[in-house]
Amino acid sequence: MTLQAMGTGTATASPAPTAVALPSLTGMRWVAAFVVFVYHVRNFGYFDGESARIVDWAFGAGATGVSFFFILSGFVLAWSARPGDSARAFWQRRIARIYPVHLVTAAAALVLAFTLVPGLRPSGPAETAANLLLVSSWNSPWWQALNPVSWSLTCEAFFYAAFPALYTGLRRTNARGLTALAMACTAVVILLPLTNVYLALGWTLHSFPLARFPEFILGAAIGRLVQIGAWRGPGSEAAMGLTLIGYFLAQQLPGGSSYAAFTVIGLACLIPAAALNDLHGARSLWRRRRLVRLGELSFAFYMIHILVMRSAEELLGRRPELGTGPALALATAVFAVSLGLSWGLYRWVEQPGRRRLLRGAHATSPSSRKGR
């Protein structure tokens, strides 16, 4: 099966030049990762009193950063899909993209689990194997196995497995159908968690891959609309306003993925708006050089920061609830250590690991063997 399984798609617009880089989306990745970081600072109880209330107001909906990553993932994969690409080649690139950092941070989590942070210790070999194979979140008691944030990689692994078939369907769909699909996915993202809360169904939605799949499909449908030049949505300023309104409303409803219900419309408009700014050469807040550079580190930062925070928790005690100055100092120290480690992971694990895996995949591909 190839990602271009349907060469005579019904969309009438010509595809956009998908080789063009979209640096604004890389910059946005950093902002999302930072929001998740401060959300965890809030959860770990660094601040007390009025400072805690301010942090809770500003970052209590920080879990929406993961929803951003899921929508962005679908968007980028659809936008950058290579005509004639095979499913196998696509999966090899995705494994090379995420697995080196996942493997190293899982190993670090295991070391910490049997030394400084016993709370990370898995229940047994099966839980460890499930995490390493990126299937742990399918079993809700294991959703935070080893490195707690790796549950989102389990979701991404499922998305990647489904993407070749999904994109084949997207290529067969015209602009009207893609718009209807995006609207349907948005409705599911909104209604599913709200129904779960109001009817007290007790479903596990936040970390369950199938429950988060509509966010990814939404991103892919929008990415395809941009790819064929058929996206019609608000500009970046209006989209940012919608996102912020949803973000601050999100805390009005309890429950994990309810955050996505409030922000999905804004994010579904903001991501393509930023991409189109890059394509048209328009000004973009997210395209600043340092922000883009930090965006390149965002995956490694996301994967390592919670391990740093858990280690600090064991050294300093749980929920220290410090005054504003000491709490800021602690948060800054944890941030600096996490950022430094993420730079090391990016330079010495993520980049070389990806190159090595892709080089090995190329060396064993049928075409390369024929050329020997």
PDB file of C-alpha atoms in Angstrom, residues 23-24 33 92 108 118 133 136 151 209 227 292 297 302 309 337 369 372:
ATOM      1  CA  PRO A  23       8.753  27.013  10.701  1.00  0.00           C
ATOM      2  CA  SER A  24       5.831  28.660  12.499  1.00  0.00           C
ATOM      3  CA  ALA A  33       5.562  22.064  25.352  1.00  0.00           C
ATOM      4  CA  GLN A  92      10.285   3.544   9.298  1.00  0.00           C
ATOM      5  CA  ALA A 108      16.386   6.663  32.414  1.00  0.00           C
ATOM      6  CA  PRO A 118      10.518   4.248  43.353  1.00  0.00           C
ATOM      7  CA  LEU A 133       6.437  -1.362  22.524  1.00  0.00           C
ATOM      8  CA  SER A 136       0.794   0.584  27.387  1.00  0.00           C
ATOM      9  CA  TRP A 151       1.276   7.704  27.175  1.00  0.00           C
ATOM     10  CA  PRO A 209      -5.595   6.117  21.921  1.00  0.00           C
ATOM     11  CA  GLN A 227      -2.384  20.781   0.740  1.00  0.00           C
ATOM     12  CA  VAL A 292      11.932  27.770  16.118  1.00  0.00           C
ATOM     13  CA  LEU A 297      14.043  20.697  21.148  1.00  0.00           C
ATOM     14  CA  TYR A 302       8.557  17.071  26.666  1.00  0.00           C
ATOM     15  CA  MET A 309      10.380  16.964  38.155  1.00  0.00           C
ATOM     16  CA  VAL A 337      17.931  21.214  33.866  1.00  0.00           C
ATOM     17  CA  ARG A 369      19.513  -4.517  -2.424  1.00  0.00           C
ATOM     18  CA  ARG A 372      24.136  -3.809  -5.048  1.00  0.00           C
TER      19      ARG A 372
END
